[in-house]
CSV table of C-alpha atoms in Angstrom, one decimal:
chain,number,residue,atom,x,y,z
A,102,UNK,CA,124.7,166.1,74.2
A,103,UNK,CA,124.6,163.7,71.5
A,104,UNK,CA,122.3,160.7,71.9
A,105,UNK,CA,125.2,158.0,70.7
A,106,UNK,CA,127.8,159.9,72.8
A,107,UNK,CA,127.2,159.3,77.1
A,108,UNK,CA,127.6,162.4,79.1
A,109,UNK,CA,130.2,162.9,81.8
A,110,UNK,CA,128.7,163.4,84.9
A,111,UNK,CA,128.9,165.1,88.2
A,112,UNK,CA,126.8,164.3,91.3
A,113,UNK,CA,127.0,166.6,94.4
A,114,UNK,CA,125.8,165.0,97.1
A,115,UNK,CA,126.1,161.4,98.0
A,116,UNK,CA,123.3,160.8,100.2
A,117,UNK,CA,120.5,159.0,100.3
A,118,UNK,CA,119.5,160.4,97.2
A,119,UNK,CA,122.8,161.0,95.4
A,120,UNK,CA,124.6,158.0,95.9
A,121,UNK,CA,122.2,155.5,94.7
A,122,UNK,CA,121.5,158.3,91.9
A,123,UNK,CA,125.1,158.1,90.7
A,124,UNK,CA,125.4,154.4,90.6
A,125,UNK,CA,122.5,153.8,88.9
A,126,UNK,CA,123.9,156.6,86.2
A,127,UNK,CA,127.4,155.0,86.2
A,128,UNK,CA,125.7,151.8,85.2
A,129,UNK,CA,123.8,153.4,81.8
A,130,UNK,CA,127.8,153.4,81.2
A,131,UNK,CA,128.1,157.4,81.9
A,132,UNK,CA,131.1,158.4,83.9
A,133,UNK,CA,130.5,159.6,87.0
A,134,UNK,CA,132.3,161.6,90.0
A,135,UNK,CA,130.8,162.1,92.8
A,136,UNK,CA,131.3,164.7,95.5
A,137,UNK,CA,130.9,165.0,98.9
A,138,UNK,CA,132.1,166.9,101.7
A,139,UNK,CA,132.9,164.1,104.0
A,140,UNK,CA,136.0,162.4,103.5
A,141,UNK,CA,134.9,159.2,105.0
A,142,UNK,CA,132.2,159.1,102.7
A,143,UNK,CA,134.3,159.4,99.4
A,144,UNK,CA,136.9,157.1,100.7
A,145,UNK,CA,134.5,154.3,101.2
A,146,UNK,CA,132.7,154.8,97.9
A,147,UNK,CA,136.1,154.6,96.3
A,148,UNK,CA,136.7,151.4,98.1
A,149,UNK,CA,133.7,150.4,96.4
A,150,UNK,CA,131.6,150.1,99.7
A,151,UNK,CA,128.5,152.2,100.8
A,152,UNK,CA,127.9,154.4,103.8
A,153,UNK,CA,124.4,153.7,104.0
A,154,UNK,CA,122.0,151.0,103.9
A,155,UNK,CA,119.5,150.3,100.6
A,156,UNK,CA,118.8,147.0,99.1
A,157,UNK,CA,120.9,145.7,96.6
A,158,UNK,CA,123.2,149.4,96.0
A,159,UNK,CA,126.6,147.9,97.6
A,160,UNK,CA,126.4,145.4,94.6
A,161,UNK,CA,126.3,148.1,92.1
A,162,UNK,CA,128.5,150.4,93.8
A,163,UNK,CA,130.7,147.8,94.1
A,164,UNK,CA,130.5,147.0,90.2
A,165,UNK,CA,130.4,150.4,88.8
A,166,UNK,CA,133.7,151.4,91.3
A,167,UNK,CA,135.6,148.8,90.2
A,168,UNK,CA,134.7,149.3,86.6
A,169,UNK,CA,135.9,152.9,87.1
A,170,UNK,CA,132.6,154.5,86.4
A,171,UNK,CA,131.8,156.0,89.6
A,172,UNK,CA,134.2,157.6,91.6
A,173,UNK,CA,134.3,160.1,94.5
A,174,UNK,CA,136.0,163.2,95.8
A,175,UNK,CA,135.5,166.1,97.7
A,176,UNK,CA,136.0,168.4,94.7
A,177,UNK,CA,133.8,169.2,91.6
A,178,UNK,CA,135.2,167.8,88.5
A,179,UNK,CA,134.7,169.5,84.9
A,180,UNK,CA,131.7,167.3,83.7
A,181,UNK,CA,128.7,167.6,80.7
A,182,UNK,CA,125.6,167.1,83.0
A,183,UNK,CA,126.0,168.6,86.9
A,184,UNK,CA,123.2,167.1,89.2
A,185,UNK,CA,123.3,168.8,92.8
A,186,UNK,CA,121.2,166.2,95.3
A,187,UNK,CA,121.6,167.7,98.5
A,188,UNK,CA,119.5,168.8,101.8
A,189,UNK,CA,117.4,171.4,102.1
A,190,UNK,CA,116.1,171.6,105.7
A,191,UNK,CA,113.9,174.0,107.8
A,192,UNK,CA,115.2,176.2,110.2
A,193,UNK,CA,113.5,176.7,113.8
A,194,UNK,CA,110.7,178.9,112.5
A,195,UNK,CA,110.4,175.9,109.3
A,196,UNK,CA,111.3,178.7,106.8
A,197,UNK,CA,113.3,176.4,104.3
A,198,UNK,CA,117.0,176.6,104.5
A,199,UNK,CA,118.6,176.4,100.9
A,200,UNK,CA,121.7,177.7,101.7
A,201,UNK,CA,123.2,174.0,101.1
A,202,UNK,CA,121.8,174.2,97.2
A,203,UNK,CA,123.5,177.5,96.7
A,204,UNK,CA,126.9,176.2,98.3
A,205,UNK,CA,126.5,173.6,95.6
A,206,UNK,CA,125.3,175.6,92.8
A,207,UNK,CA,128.7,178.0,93.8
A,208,UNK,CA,130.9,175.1,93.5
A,209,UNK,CA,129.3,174.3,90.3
A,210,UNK,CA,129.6,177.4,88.4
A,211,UNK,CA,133.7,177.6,88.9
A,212,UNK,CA,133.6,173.9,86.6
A,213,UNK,CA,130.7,175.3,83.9
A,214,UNK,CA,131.8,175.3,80.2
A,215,UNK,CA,129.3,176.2,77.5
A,216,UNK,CA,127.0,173.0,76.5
A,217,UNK,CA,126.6,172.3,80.0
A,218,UNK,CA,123.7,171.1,82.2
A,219,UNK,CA,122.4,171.5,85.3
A,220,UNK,CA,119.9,169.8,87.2
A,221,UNK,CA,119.0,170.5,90.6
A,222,UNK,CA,117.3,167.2,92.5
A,223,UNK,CA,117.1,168.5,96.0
A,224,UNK,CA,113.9,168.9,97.3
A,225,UNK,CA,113.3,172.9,97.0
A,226,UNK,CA,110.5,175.6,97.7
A,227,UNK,CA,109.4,177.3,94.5
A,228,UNK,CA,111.7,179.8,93.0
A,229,UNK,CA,114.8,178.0,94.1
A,230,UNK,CA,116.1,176.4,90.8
A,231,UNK,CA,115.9,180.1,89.6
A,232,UNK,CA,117.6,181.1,92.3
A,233,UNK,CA,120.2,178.8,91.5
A,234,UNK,CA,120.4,180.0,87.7
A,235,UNK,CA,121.0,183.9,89.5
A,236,UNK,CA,123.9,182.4,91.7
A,237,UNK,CA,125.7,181.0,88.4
A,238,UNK,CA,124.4,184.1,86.3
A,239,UNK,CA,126.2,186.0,88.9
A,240,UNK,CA,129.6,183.9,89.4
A,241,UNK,CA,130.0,183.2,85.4
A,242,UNK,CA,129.3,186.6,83.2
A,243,UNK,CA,130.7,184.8,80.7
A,244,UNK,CA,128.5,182.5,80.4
A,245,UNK,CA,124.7,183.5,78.8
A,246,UNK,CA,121.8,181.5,81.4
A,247,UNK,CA,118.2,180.7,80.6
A,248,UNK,CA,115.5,183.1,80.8
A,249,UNK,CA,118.2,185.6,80.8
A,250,UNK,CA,119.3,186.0,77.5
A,251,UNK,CA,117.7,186.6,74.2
A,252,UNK,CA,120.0,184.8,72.5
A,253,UNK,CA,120.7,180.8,72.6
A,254,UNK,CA,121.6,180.2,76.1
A,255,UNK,CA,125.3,178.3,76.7
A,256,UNK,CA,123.7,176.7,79.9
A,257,UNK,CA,120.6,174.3,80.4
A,258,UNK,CA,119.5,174.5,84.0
A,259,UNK,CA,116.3,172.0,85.2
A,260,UNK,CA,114.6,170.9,88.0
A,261,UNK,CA,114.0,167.0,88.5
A,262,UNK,CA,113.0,166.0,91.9
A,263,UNK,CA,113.4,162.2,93.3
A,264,UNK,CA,110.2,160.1,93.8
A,265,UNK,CA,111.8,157.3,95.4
A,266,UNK,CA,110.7,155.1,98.5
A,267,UNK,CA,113.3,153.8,101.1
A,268,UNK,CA,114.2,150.1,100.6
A,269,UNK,CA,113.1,150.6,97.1
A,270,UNK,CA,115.3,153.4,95.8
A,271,UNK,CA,117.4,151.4,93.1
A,272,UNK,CA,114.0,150.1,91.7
A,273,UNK,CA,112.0,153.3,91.9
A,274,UNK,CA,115.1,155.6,90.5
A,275,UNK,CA,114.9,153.5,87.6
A,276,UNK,CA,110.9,152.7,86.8
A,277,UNK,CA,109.2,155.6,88.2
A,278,UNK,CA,107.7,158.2,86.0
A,279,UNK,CA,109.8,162.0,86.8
A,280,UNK,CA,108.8,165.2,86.6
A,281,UNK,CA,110.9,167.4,84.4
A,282,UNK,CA,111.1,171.2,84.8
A,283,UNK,CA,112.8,173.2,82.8
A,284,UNK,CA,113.8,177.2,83.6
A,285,UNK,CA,113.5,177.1,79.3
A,286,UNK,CA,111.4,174.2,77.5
A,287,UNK,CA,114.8,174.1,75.6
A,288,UNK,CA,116.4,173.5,79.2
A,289,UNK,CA,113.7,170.6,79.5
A,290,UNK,CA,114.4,169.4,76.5
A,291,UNK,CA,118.1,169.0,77.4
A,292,UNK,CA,117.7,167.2,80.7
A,293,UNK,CA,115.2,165.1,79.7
A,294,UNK,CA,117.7,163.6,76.9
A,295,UNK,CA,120.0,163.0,80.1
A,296,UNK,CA,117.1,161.1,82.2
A,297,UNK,CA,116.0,158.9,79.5
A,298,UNK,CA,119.3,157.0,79.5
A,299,UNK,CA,118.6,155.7,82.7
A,300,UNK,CA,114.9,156.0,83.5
A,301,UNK,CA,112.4,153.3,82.4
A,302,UNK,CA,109.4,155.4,83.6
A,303,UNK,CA,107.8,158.0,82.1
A,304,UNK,CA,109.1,161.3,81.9
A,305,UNK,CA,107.2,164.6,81.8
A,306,UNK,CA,108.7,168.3,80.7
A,307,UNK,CA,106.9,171.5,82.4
A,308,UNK,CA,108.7,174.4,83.9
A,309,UNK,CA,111.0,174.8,87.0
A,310,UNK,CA,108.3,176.2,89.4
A,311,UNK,CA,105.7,173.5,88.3
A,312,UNK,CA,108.4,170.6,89.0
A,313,UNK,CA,109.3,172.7,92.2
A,314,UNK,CA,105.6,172.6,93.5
A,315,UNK,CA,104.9,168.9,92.0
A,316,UNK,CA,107.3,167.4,94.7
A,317,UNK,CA,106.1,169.4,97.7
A,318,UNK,CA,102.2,168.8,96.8
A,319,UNK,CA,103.2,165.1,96.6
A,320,UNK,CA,104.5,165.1,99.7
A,321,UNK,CA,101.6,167.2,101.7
A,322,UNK,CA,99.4,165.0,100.1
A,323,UNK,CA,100.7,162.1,101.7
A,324,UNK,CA,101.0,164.0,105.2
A,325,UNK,CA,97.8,165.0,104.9
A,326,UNK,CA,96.6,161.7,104.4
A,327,UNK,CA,98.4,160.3,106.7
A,328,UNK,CA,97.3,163.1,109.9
A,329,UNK,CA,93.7,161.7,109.0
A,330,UNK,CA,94.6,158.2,110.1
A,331,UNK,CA,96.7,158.9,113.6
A,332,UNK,CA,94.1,161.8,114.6
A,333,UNK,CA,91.9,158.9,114.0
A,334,UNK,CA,93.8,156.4,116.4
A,335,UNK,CA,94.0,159.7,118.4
A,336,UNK,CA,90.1,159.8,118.7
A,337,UNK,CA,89.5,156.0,118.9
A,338,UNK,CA,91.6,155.7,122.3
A,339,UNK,CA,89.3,158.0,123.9
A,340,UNK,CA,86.2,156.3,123.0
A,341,UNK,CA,88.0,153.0,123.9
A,342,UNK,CA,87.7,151.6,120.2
A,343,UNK,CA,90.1,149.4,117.8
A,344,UNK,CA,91.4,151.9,115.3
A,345,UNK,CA,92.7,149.2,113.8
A,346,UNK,CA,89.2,147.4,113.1
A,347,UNK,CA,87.5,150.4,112.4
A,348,UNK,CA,90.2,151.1,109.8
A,349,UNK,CA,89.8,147.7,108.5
A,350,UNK,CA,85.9,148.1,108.3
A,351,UNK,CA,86.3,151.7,106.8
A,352,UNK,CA,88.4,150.4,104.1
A,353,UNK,CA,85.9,148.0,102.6
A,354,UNK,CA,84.1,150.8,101.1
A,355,UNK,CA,85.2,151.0,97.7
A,356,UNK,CA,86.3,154.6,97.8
A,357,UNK,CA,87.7,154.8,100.8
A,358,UNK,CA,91.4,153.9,101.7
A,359,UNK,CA,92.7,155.2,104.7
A,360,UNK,CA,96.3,154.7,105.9
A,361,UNK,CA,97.8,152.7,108.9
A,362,UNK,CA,98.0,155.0,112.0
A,363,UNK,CA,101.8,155.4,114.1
A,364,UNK,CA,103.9,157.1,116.4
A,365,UNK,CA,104.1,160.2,113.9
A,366,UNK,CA,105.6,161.3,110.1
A,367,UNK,CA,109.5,161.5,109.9
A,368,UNK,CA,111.8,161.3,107.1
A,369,UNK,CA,113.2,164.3,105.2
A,370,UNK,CA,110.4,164.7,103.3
A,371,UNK,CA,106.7,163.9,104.5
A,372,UNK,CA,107.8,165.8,108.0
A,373,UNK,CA,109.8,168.8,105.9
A,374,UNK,CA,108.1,169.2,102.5
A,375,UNK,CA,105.0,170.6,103.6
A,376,UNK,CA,106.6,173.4,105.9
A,377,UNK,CA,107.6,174.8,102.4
A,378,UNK,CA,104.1,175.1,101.1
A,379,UNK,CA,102.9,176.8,104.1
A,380,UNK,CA,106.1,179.2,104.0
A,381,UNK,CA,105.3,180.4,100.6
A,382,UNK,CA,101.7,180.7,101.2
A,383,UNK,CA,100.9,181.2,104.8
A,384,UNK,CA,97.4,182.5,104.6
A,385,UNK,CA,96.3,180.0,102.5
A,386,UNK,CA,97.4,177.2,103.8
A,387,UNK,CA,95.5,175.8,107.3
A,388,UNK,CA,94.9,172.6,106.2
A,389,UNK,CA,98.6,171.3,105.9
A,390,UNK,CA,99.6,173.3,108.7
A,391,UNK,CA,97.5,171.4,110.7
A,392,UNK,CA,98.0,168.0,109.3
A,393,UNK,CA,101.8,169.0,110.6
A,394,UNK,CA,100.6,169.7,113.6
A,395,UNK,CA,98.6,166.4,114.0
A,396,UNK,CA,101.4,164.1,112.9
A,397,UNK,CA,103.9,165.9,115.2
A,398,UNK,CA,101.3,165.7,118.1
A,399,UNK,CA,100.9,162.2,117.4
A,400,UNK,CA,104.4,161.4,118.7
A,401,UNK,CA,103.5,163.3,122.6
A,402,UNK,CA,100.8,161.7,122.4
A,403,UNK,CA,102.4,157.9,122.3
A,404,UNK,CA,105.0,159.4,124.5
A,405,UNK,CA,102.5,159.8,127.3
A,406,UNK,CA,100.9,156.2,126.6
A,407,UNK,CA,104.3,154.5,126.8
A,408,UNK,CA,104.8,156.5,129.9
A,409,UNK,CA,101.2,155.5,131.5
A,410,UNK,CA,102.3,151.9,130.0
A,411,UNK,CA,106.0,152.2,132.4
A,412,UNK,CA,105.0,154.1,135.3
A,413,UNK,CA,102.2,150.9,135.5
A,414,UNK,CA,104.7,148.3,135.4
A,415,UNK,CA,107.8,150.3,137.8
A,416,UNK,CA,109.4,146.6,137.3
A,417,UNK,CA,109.4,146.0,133.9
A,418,UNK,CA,112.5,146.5,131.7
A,419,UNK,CA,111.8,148.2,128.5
A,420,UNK,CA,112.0,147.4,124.8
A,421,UNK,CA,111.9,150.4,122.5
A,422,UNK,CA,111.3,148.6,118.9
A,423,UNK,CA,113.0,151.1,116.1
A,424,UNK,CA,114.5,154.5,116.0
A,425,UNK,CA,114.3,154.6,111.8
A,426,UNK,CA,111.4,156.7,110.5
A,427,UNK,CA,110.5,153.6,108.4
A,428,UNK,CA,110.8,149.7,108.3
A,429,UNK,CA,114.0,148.2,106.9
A,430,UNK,CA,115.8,151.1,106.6
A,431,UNK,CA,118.9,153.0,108.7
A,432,UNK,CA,117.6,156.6,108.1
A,433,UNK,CA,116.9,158.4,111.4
A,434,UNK,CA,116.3,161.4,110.2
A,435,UNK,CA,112.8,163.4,111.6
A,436,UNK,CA,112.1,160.4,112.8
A,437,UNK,CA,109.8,160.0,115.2
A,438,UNK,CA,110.3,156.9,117.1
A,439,UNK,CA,113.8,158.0,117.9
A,440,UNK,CA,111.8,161.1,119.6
A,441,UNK,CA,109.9,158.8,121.7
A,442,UNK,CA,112.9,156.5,122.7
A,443,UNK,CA,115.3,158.9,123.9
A,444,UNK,CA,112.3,161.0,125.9
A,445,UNK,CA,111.6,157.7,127.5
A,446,UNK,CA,115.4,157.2,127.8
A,447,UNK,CA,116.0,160.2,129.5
A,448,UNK,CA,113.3,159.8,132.1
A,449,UNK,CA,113.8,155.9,133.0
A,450,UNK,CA,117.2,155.6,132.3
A,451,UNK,CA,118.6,151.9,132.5
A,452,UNK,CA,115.1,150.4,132.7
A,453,UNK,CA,115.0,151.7,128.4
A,454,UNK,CA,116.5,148.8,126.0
A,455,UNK,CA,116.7,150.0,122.4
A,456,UNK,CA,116.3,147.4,119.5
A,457,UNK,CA,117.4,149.0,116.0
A,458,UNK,CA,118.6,146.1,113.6
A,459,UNK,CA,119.9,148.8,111.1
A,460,UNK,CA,122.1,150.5,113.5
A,461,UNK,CA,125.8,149.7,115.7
A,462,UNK,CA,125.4,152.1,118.0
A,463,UNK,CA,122.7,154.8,119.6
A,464,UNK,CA,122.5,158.3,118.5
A,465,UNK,CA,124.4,160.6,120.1
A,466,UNK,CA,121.2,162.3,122.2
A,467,UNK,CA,121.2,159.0,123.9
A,468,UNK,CA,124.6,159.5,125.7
A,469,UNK,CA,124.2,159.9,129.3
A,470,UNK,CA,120.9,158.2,129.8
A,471,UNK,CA,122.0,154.6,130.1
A,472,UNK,CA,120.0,153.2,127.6
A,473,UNK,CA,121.4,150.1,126.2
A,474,UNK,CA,121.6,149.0,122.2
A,475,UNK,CA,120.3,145.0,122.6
A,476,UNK,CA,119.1,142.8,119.8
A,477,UNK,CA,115.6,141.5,119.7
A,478,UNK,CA,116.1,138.0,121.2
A,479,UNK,CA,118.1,139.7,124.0
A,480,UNK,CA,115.1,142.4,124.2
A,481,UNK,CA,112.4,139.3,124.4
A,482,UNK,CA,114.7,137.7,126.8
A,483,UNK,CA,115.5,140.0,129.4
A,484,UNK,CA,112.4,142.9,129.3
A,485,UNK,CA,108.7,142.7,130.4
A,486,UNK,CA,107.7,145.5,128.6
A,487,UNK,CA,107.7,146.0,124.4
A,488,UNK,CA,107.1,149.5,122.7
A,489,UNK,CA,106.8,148.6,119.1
A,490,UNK,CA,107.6,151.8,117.5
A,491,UNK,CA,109.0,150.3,113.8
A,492,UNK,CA,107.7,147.9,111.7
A,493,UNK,CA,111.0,146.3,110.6
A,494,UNK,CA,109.9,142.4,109.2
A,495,UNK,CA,112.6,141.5,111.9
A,496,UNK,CA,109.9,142.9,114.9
A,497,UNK,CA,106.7,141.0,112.8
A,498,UNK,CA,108.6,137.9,112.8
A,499,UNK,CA,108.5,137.8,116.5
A,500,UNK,CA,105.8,134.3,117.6
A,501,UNK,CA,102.4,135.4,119.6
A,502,UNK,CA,103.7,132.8,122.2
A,503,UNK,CA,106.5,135.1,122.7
A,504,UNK,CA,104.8,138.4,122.6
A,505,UNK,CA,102.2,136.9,125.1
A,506,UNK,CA,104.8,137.0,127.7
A,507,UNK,CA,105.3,140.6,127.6
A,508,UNK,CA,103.3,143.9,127.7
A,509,UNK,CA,103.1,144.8,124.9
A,510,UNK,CA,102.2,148.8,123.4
A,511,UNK,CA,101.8,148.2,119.5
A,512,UNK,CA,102.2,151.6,117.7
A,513,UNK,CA,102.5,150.2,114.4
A,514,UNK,CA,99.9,147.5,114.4
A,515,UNK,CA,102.1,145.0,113.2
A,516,UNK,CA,100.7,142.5,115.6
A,517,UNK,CA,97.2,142.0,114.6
A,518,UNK,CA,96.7,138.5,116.1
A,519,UNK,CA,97.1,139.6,119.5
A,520,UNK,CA,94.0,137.9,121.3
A,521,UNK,CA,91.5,140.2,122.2
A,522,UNK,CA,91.6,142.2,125.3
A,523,UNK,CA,96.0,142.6,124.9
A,524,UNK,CA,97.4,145.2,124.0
A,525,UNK,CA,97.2,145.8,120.2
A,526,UNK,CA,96.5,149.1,118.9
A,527,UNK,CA,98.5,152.7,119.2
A,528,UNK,CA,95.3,154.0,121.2
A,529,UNK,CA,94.7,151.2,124.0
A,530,UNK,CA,96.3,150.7,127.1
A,531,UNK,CA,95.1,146.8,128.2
A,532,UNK,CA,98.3,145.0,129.1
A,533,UNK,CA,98.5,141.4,128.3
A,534,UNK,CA,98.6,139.0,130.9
C-alpha cells in the first residue's frame, strides 16, 4: 500500500461500529463498500441515510454517499484493506460465540488477492484473529498467511479493536489513541499504514493476542469499577444512607474517584467483554466474575424497589424513563433498563408508560403487556409515578416543580436537587409528597 496511493476498502459489518467506521474512512478519500447482511440496511446507506442514531454520522454518510465513496451491498467486493466489524456475543453458558467473525472471515477469503490486508475490529477473546488467519489459510492454499510461512507472506492480517463511546463515536474513531496487533510485526506495520490515514490519535503496534486482551481488560476494568459503585448504592439502602452524598464526599479525596451507581451495565461491551476473560481463564478469574454478577444483580435489585415503589401507590400510572443502556443514544442492546421496564410491564400491564426519546416503537418483548410508548410531557402529564432508569439530557431537563408532583424512584441520580426527604437516590424508597 503506497502512502500517495489510498487503499480500496471493504467494511463487513455496518453496525454501530462499522458504519460510522466506513464513513469516517470514505472521508480520508478511500473508497469504500460496505457489507451487510440486511437489505434494509444497505438500501438506506445507499440512499445516503443511516439506520441508527450517532451525532453528526447522517451528515457524513450523506456526503461521502453522494460523493460515491461509500457504498453498500450485501456482497464482498475485491478491495486492498478488508476490515470485518461485527458481533461477537456470548452464548447461554457466556462462552463467546465467534461464529459471526468466521462467517466474515469466509466471505473474505473468496475476494483475497496477494498485497492484501485484513484487519479484524470485532471485539474477540484471545486467539481469535489467529483463528481467523487458519480459516483463510484453509480456504486460500494459494495464498502464503502470517506466521505460517517462512517466506514473505502475500497476506497482512491485524487485530485493531474500537475504543469509541456512544454519542461520541465520529470524534473518538478519529482522535483516540488504537491499539494495533499484528499476527507478524510486518502485519502491524501494514495496518498501521492503513489507520494513520484516518486516525489523529496515537497508534501503538504489538501482537494479535496483546491487542486481543487490551480491549477485554479495558472493558473489565470499567465493569469492575463500575460493580464497586452499585454494590455500594446496594449497601447504602440498607443502612438507609445517600449513596449519592457519600459518593460525593468519597470523591473529594484526591485518589479516590468512584463512578455514579445505576440500574446495572448493558451495552455490548462492559456486560459481554468480561465473560471472555473469565472463559479463557476460569480459575483465575473471581474478581470479574463477580463484578458481573454484582452489575447484573443490580438490575433485580431496582426491579424489586420499583415494585415496592408500585405495589405502594396501586393508583399511580407509571413512567419507565429509558430502555437505552446509555443516555442519548438508541442502542438497546444488554441493556438493562429495558430488563426492568418490560418485568414491570409484564406484571402491571396498562398502569407501565414507557418514555424512550430515541425510539418509534417498543421492543418486541413488550408485545402483549399493554404498555404504552408516551413522550415525556405526556408521561408528566398523565402518571403519578416516575422510574428514571436513563439519563437522556431530555429526562434532566425536566423542572423540580414538575418532578415534585410525582413519585419519583431516581436510578440514575440525575435529580440531585430533589429536597431532602424525596425520593432521590437508586437505594431509597421516601416518596415525595
Amino acid at each position: 500500500m503506497k502512502s500517495d496511493v489510498k487503499p480500496s476498502v471493504c467494511v463487513v459489518g455496518l453496525g454501530y461500529i462499522g458504519l460510522p467506521t466506513a464513513a469516517i474512512v470514505a472521508r480520508s478519500g478511500c473508497k469504500v463498500h460496505g457489507v451487510d447482511v440486511s437489505s434494509h440496511v444497505v438500501d438506506t446507506i445507499n440512499r445516503g441515510e443511516i439506520h441508527i442514531e450517532e451525532v453528526d454520522l447522517d451528515g457524513l454518510v450523506q456526503g461521502v454517499v453522494s460523493r460515491g465513496l461509500l457504498k453498500a451491498s450485501t456482497e464482498v467486493a475485491p478491495s486492498d484493506v478488508f476490515v470485518i466489524a461485527v458481533p461477537t456475543p456470548f452464548d447461554a453458558n457466556h462462552a463467546p460465540d465467534i461464529s459471526y467473525v468466521l462467517a466474515a472471515g469466509e466471505a473474505v477469503a473468496k475476494g483475497l488477492k496477494s498485497g492484501d490486508t485484513v484487519i479484524l475490529e470485532s471485539t474477540s477473546p484471545v486467539g481469535t484473529t489467529e483463528q481467523l488467519r487458519d480459516l483463510i489459510a484453509h480456504l486460500r492454499p494459494d495464498l502464503k498467511c502470517p506466521g505460517l510461512t517462512s517466506e514473505t507472506p502475500d497476506l497482512s492480517i491485524a487485530y485493531c479493536p474500537e475504543r469509541v463511546l456512544p454519542g461520541k463515536i465520529l470524534e473518538e474513531l478519529t482522535n483516540n489513541d488504537r491499539s494495533i496487533g499484528g499476527i507478524t510485526p510486518r502485519c502491524a506495520r501494514k495496518a498501521l499504514t492503513f489507520y494513520k490515514l484516518f486516525v489523529r490519535g496515537t497508534c501503538v503496534v504489538t501482537d494479535s493476542r496483546s491487542a486481543e486482551m487490551t480491549k477485554l481488560v479495558e472493558n473489565a476494568y470499567r465493569d469492575v469499577n463500575i460493580a464497586f459503585a452499585n454494590e455500594l448504592s446496594i449497601v447504602a439502602d440498607q443502612m438507609g444512607l445517600d449513596v449519592w452524598e457519600v459518593i460525593r464526599l468519597a470523591n473529594r479525596h484526591p485518589r479516590v474517584n468512584i463512578l455514579t451507581p445505576g440500574p446495572g451495565v448493558g451495552g455490548h461491551c462492559i456486560a459481554v467483554d468480561p465473560w471472555f476473560i473469565v472463559h479463557g481463564a476460569p480459575e483465575h478469574t473471581p474478581l470479574i466474575r463477580t463484578a458481573r454478577g454484582v452489575n447484573d444483580g443490580k438490575i433485580h435489585h431496582v426491579i424489586q424497589h420499583a415494585e415496592a415503589l408500585i405495589e405502594a401507590n396501586p393508583q399511580a400510572q407509571v413512567a419507565c424513563l429509558g430502555l437505552a443502556f446509555k443516555a442519548n443514544i438508541d442502542d438497546f442492546r444488554e441493556s438493562p433498563a429495558r430488563l426492568v421496564a418490560v418485568t414491570l410491564a409484564r406484571k402491571y400491564g396498562a398502569r407501565i408508560k414507557v418514555v424512550e426519546p430515541y425510539a418509534a416503537e417498543l421492543p418486541k418483548e413488550f408485545a402483549g403487556t399493554q404498555a404504552e410508548l408516551i413522550d415525556i410531557d405526556t408521561a408528566l402529564e398523565q402518571t403519578q409515578l416516575l422510574i428514571v432508569l436513563v439519563d437522556h439530557d431530555q429526562f434532566k431537563a425536566v423542572p423540580l416543580a414538575e418532578r415534585l408532583r410525582h413519585v419519583v424512584y431516581d436510578t440514575r441520580g440525575i435529580w440531585l436537587d430533589q429536597p431532602k426527604g424525596d425520593q432521590r437516590g437508586a437505594g431509597k424508597l421516601q416518596l415525595a409528597s
